[in-house]
Amino acid sequence: MIAERINEITATLPETVALIAVSKTKPVSDLQEAYDAGQRAFGENKVQELVDKAEVLPKDIHWHLIGHLQTNKVKYIAPFVHLIHAVDSLKLLVEINKQAEKNERSIDVLLQFHIAQEETKFGLSLEEAQELIESESFQSCQNIRVVGVMGMASFVDDEQQVHREFQSLKGIFDQLKASNFKDNAYFKEISMGMSGDYQIAIEEGSTMIRVGSSIFGGR
Ligand SMILES: *Cc1c(COP(=O)(O)O)cnc(C)c1O
């Protein structure tokens, strides 16, 4: 079942779009099934769960932390995490840089932007992001690379609204690319789109979709 769903989704994806299989709350056996179907990128939203699963699963998996990350937990994933999707503060960036240094590596992150109408979502505005990027503390972070942006659209039936919200994230990406990240070839990722809205996200320029329930079933 899981293998079929992965194959169905990947068959429809443009080559420019990566599938992150969001496996939060699902047992290791489900992840193994996805792995056996060829899936190598997995997303988790809790640090402890990600670490526990990484310990027992194959080492060539790319682990993506997609949920809100607390500074005191960065150290647990710093040795091996592939990409941290939801970075929305300077304090967190500084801590990720510190832990990356300790592990003698560089860690890739995405800046999370608030694009939904809902109040509860985390994320920066374009102005906040630019202020952060231009700050001295950020400029001195040598062990992190900001490789792009991430956002979540509102959970609404109005597809036009979802289109507009994803367009706004693409617009933010384009502005940052044209200014702060002008000469950085690695600033190229737009992480947007989940089970309910990834087709729309792809139409609006997504390069990474984070899909859980359409692969593993409801939670
Ligand atoms: C859970 C989660 C997803 C996946 O959601 P589905 O609707 O199950 O595809 C994507 N992104 C984030 C940040 C999540 O927390």
GROMACS .gro file of N, CA, C and O in nm, residues 98-159:
model
  248
   98LYS      N    1   2.620   2.690   1.613
   98LYS     CA    2   2.709   2.644   1.721
   98LYS      C    3   2.719   2.492   1.724
   98LYS      O    4   2.829   2.435   1.733
   99GLN      N    5   2.606   2.426   1.711
   99GLN     CA    6   2.606   2.279   1.715
   99GLN      C    7   2.668   2.221   1.587
   99GLN      O    8   2.731   2.116   1.591
  100ALA      N    9   2.651   2.289   1.476
  100ALA     CA   10   2.713   2.245   1.351
  100ALA      C   11   2.866   2.252   1.364
  100ALA      O   12   2.938   2.160   1.325
  101GLU      N   13   2.913   2.363   1.423
  101GLU     CA   14   3.057   2.379   1.447
  101GLU      C   15   3.112   2.266   1.532
  101GLU      O   16   3.215   2.208   1.502
  102LYS      N   17   3.041   2.235   1.640
  102LYS     CA   18   3.083   2.127   1.730
  102LYS      C   19   3.097   1.996   1.656
  102LYS      O   20   3.181   1.913   1.689
  103ASN      N   21   3.010   1.975   1.559
  103ASN     CA   22   3.011   1.850   1.483
  103ASN      C   23   3.096   1.860   1.356
  103ASN      O   24   3.092   1.770   1.271
  104GLU      N   25   3.168   1.972   1.345
  104GLU     CA   26   3.255   1.995   1.229
  104GLU      C   27   3.184   1.972   1.097
  104GLU      O   28   3.232   1.902   1.008
  105ARG      N   29   3.065   2.031   1.088
  105ARG     CA   30   2.991   2.020   0.962
  105ARG      C   31   2.914   2.148   0.937
  105ARG      O   32   2.916   2.240   1.018
  106SER      N   33   2.850   2.151   0.823
  106SER     CA   34   2.762   2.262   0.791
  106SER      C   35   2.620   2.207   0.788
  106SER      O   36   2.598   2.094   0.746
  107ILE      N   37   2.525   2.284   0.838
  107ILE     CA   38   2.386   2.238   0.839
  107ILE      C   39   2.301   2.329   0.750
  107ILE      O   40   2.311   2.452   0.759
  108ASP      N   41   2.221   2.266   0.664
  108ASP     CA   42   2.132   2.340   0.575
  108ASP      C   43   1.999   2.367   0.644
  108ASP      O   44   1.944   2.279   0.711
  109VAL      N   45   1.949   2.489   0.627
  109VAL     CA   46   1.821   2.526   0.687
  109VAL      C   47   1.735   2.602   0.586
  109VAL      O   48   1.785   2.657   0.487
  110LEU      N   49   1.605   2.604   0.615
  110LEU     CA   50   1.512   2.689   0.540
  110LEU      C   51   1.453   2.790   0.638
  110LEU      O   52   1.430   2.757   0.754
  111LEU      N   53   1.428   2.909   0.592
  111LEU     CA   54   1.359   3.008   0.674
  111LEU      C   55   1.209   2.988   0.656
  111LEU      O   56   1.161   2.977   0.544
  112GLN      N   57   1.138   2.982   0.770
  112GLN     CA   58   0.992   2.964   0.762
  112GLN      C   59   0.922   3.100   0.758
  112GLN      O   60   0.951   3.189   0.838
  113PHE      N   61   0.829   3.111   0.664
  113PHE     CA   62   0.753   3.235   0.650
  113PHE      C   63   0.607   3.213   0.684
  113PHE      O   64   0.550   3.106   0.658
  114HIS      N   65   0.548   3.316   0.741
  114HIS     CA   66   0.407   3.314   0.775
  114HIS      C   67   0.328   3.359   0.652
  114HIS      O   68   0.329   3.477   0.618
  115ILE      N   69   0.264   3.262   0.584
  115ILE     CA   70   0.189   3.298   0.463
  115ILE      C   71   0.040   3.275   0.480
  115ILE      O   72  -0.040   3.322   0.401
  116ALA      N   73   0.000   3.199   0.584
  116ALA     CA   74  -0.141   3.166   0.604
  116ALA      C   75  -0.211   3.278   0.680
  116ALA      O   76  -0.148   3.359   0.746
  117GLN      N   77  -0.344   3.278   0.669
  117GLN     CA   78  -0.421   3.378   0.744
  117GLN      C   79  -0.430   3.341   0.891
  117GLN      O   80  -0.444   3.428   0.976
  118GLU      N   81  -0.423   3.211   0.919
  118GLU     CA   82  -0.436   3.167   1.057
  118GLU      C   83  -0.329   3.228   1.147
  118GLU      O   84  -0.214   3.241   1.110
  119GLU      N   85  -0.370   3.264   1.267
  119GLU     CA   86  -0.282   3.331   1.362
  119GLU      C   87  -0.178   3.237   1.422
  119GLU      O   88  -0.072   3.277   1.464
  120THR      N   89  -0.213   3.108   1.430
  120THR     CA   90  -0.135   3.015   1.511
  120THR      C   91  -0.004   2.971   1.446
  120THR      O   92   0.081   2.913   1.513
  121LYS      N   93   0.013   2.995   1.319
  121LYS     CA   94   0.132   2.943   1.252
  121LYS      C   95   0.257   3.021   1.287
  121LYS      O   96   0.254   3.142   1.306
  122PHE      N   97   0.368   2.951   1.292
  122PHE     CA   98   0.497   3.016   1.312
  122PHE      C   99   0.541   3.081   1.182
  122PHE      O  100   0.485   3.056   1.077
  123GLY      N  101   0.645   3.160   1.189
  123GLY     CA  102   0.703   3.209   1.065
  123GLY      C  103   0.732   3.357   1.064
  123GLY      O  104   0.674   3.435   1.138
  124LEU      N  105   0.824   3.394   0.975
  124LEU     CA  106   0.872   3.532   0.962
  124LEU      C  107   0.794   3.608   0.855
  124LEU      O  108   0.728   3.548   0.771
  125SER      N  109   0.808   3.740   0.857
  125SER     CA  110   0.767   3.822   0.743
  125SER      C  111   0.894   3.848   0.662
  125SER      O  112   1.005   3.825   0.711
  126LEU      N  113   0.878   3.898   0.540
  126LEU     CA  114   0.995   3.928   0.456
  126LEU      C  115   1.087   4.028   0.527
  126LEU      O  116   1.209   4.010   0.528
  127GLU      N  117   1.028   4.130   0.588
  127GLU     CA  118   1.108   4.233   0.656
  127GLU      C  119   1.188   4.173   0.771
  127GLU      O  120   1.305   4.203   0.788
  128GLU      N  121   1.122   4.089   0.851
  128GLU     CA  122   1.192   4.025   0.963
  128GLU      C  123   1.307   3.939   0.913
  128GLU      O  124   1.416   3.937   0.972
  129ALA      N  125   1.284   3.868   0.803
  129ALA     CA  126   1.388   3.780   0.749
  129ALA      C  127   1.507   3.863   0.701
  129ALA      O  128   1.623   3.828   0.726
  130GLN      N  129   1.479   3.973   0.634
  130GLN     CA  130   1.589   4.055   0.583
  130GLN      C  131   1.670   4.116   0.697
  130GLN      O  132   1.793   4.120   0.692
  131GLU      N  133   1.600   4.158   0.801
  131GLU     CA  134   1.668   4.213   0.917
  131GLU      C  135   1.760   4.108   0.979
  131GLU      O  136   1.875   4.134   1.013
  132LEU      N  137   1.705   3.986   0.989
  132LEU     CA  138   1.781   3.875   1.046
  132LEU      C  139   1.906   3.844   0.962
  132LEU      O  140   2.017   3.831   1.014
  133ILE      N  141   1.886   3.835   0.832
  133ILE     CA  142   1.996   3.799   0.742
  133ILE      C  143   2.105   3.905   0.743
  133ILE      O  144   2.224   3.876   0.730
  134GLU      N  145   2.064   4.031   0.758
  134GLU     CA  146   2.161   4.139   0.755
  134GLU      C  147   2.228   4.163   0.890
  134GLU      O  148   2.323   4.242   0.900
  135SER      N  149   2.182   4.094   0.993
  135SER     CA  150   2.240   4.115   1.127
  135SER      C  151   2.383   4.060   1.134
  135SER      O  152   2.418   3.966   1.062
  136GLU      N  153   2.461   4.121   1.222
  136GLU     CA  154   2.599   4.077   1.238
  136GLU      C  155   2.609   3.934   1.287
  136GLU      O  156   2.695   3.857   1.244
  137SER      N  157   2.521   3.898   1.382
  137SER     CA  158   2.528   3.761   1.436
  137SER      C  159   2.503   3.658   1.326
  137SER      O  160   2.567   3.553   1.322
  138PHE      N  161   2.410   3.687   1.236
  138PHE     CA  162   2.386   3.592   1.128
  138PHE      C  163   2.505   3.587   1.033
  138PHE      O  164   2.549   3.480   0.991
  139GLN      N  165   2.558   3.705   0.999
  139GLN     CA  166   2.671   3.711   0.905
  139GLN      C  167   2.791   3.632   0.956
  139GLN      O  168   2.871   3.582   0.878
  140SER      N  169   2.802   3.620   1.088
  140SER     CA  170   2.918   3.548   1.142
  140SER      C  171   2.892   3.398   1.158
  140SER      O  172   2.979   3.323   1.203
  141CYS      N  173   2.775   3.352   1.121
  141CYS     CA  174   2.745   3.208   1.125
  141CYS      C  175   2.806   3.138   1.004
  141CYS      O  176   2.752   3.146   0.893
  142GLN      N  177   2.918   3.073   1.025
  142GLN     CA  178   2.991   3.013   0.912
  142GLN      C  179   2.948   2.869   0.884
  142GLN      O  180   2.986   2.813   0.782
  143ASN      N  181   2.874   2.809   0.976
  143ASN     CA  182   2.843   2.666   0.961
  143ASN      C  183   2.696   2.636   0.929
  143ASN      O  184   2.650   2.525   0.949
  144ILE      N  185   2.625   2.739   0.883
  144ILE     CA  186   2.490   2.712   0.834
  144ILE      C  187   2.476   2.771   0.694
  144ILE      O  188   2.535   2.873   0.661
  145ARG      N  189   2.394   2.702   0.616
  145ARG     CA  190   2.359   2.756   0.484
  145ARG      C  191   2.208   2.768   0.479
  145ARG      O  192   2.137   2.670   0.503
  146VAL      N  193   2.159   2.887   0.449
  146VAL     CA  194   2.016   2.905   0.426
  146VAL      C  195   1.993   2.868   0.279
  146VAL      O  196   2.037   2.939   0.189
  147VAL      N  197   1.928   2.754   0.256
  147VAL     CA  198   1.914   2.705   0.119
  147VAL      C  199   1.777   2.736   0.057
  147VAL      O  200   1.748   2.695  -0.054
  148GLY      N  201   1.692   2.806   0.134
  148GLY     CA  202   1.563   2.841   0.076
  148GLY      C  203   1.459   2.877   0.181
  148GLY      O  204   1.494   2.916   0.293
  149VAL      N  205   1.333   2.863   0.143
  149VAL     CA  206   1.221   2.907   0.227
  149VAL      C  207   1.119   2.795   0.243
  149VAL      O  208   1.115   2.699   0.165
  150MET      N  209   1.037   2.809   0.347
  150MET     CA  210   0.933   2.710   0.376
  150MET      C  211   0.809   2.781   0.425
  150MET      O  212   0.819   2.887   0.489
  151GLY      N  213   0.692   2.724   0.393
  151GLY     CA  214   0.569   2.784   0.444
  151GLY      C  215   0.453   2.687   0.436
  151GLY      O  216   0.459   2.585   0.365
  152MET      N  217   0.349   2.718   0.510
  152MET     CA  218   0.227   2.637   0.511
  152MET      C  219   0.108   2.726   0.477
  152MET      O  220   0.091   2.832   0.538
  153ALA      N  221   0.026   2.679   0.385
  153ALA     CA  222  -0.094   2.755   0.348
  153ALA      C  223  -0.205   2.730   0.450
  153ALA      O  224  -0.198   2.635   0.528
  154SER      N  225  -0.307   2.814   0.449
  154SER     CA  226  -0.423   2.794   0.536
  154SER      C  227  -0.494   2.663   0.501
  154SER      O  228  -0.491   2.619   0.386
  155PHE      N  229  -0.557   2.602   0.601
  155PHE     CA  230  -0.638   2.483   0.576
  155PHE      C  231  -0.779   2.528   0.538
  155PHE      O  232  -0.868   2.535   0.620
  156VAL      N  233  -0.796   2.561   0.409
  156VAL     CA  234  -0.927   2.610   0.365
  156VAL      C  235  -0.964   2.541   0.234
  156VAL      O  236  -0.878   2.489   0.163
  157ASP      N  237  -1.094   2.541   0.203
  157ASP     CA  238  -1.140   2.482   0.078
  157ASP      C  239  -1.118   2.576  -0.040
  157ASP      O  240  -1.116   2.532  -0.155
  158ASP      N  241  -1.102   2.704  -0.011
  158ASP     CA  242  -1.087   2.805  -0.116
  158ASP      C  243  -0.952   2.791  -0.185
  158ASP      O  244  -0.850   2.838  -0.136
  159GLU      N  245  -0.952   2.725  -0.302
  159GLU     CA  246  -0.825   2.698  -0.371
  159GLU      C  247  -0.755   2.826  -0.415
  159GLU      O  248  -0.632   2.832  -0.421
   0.00000   0.00000   0.00000
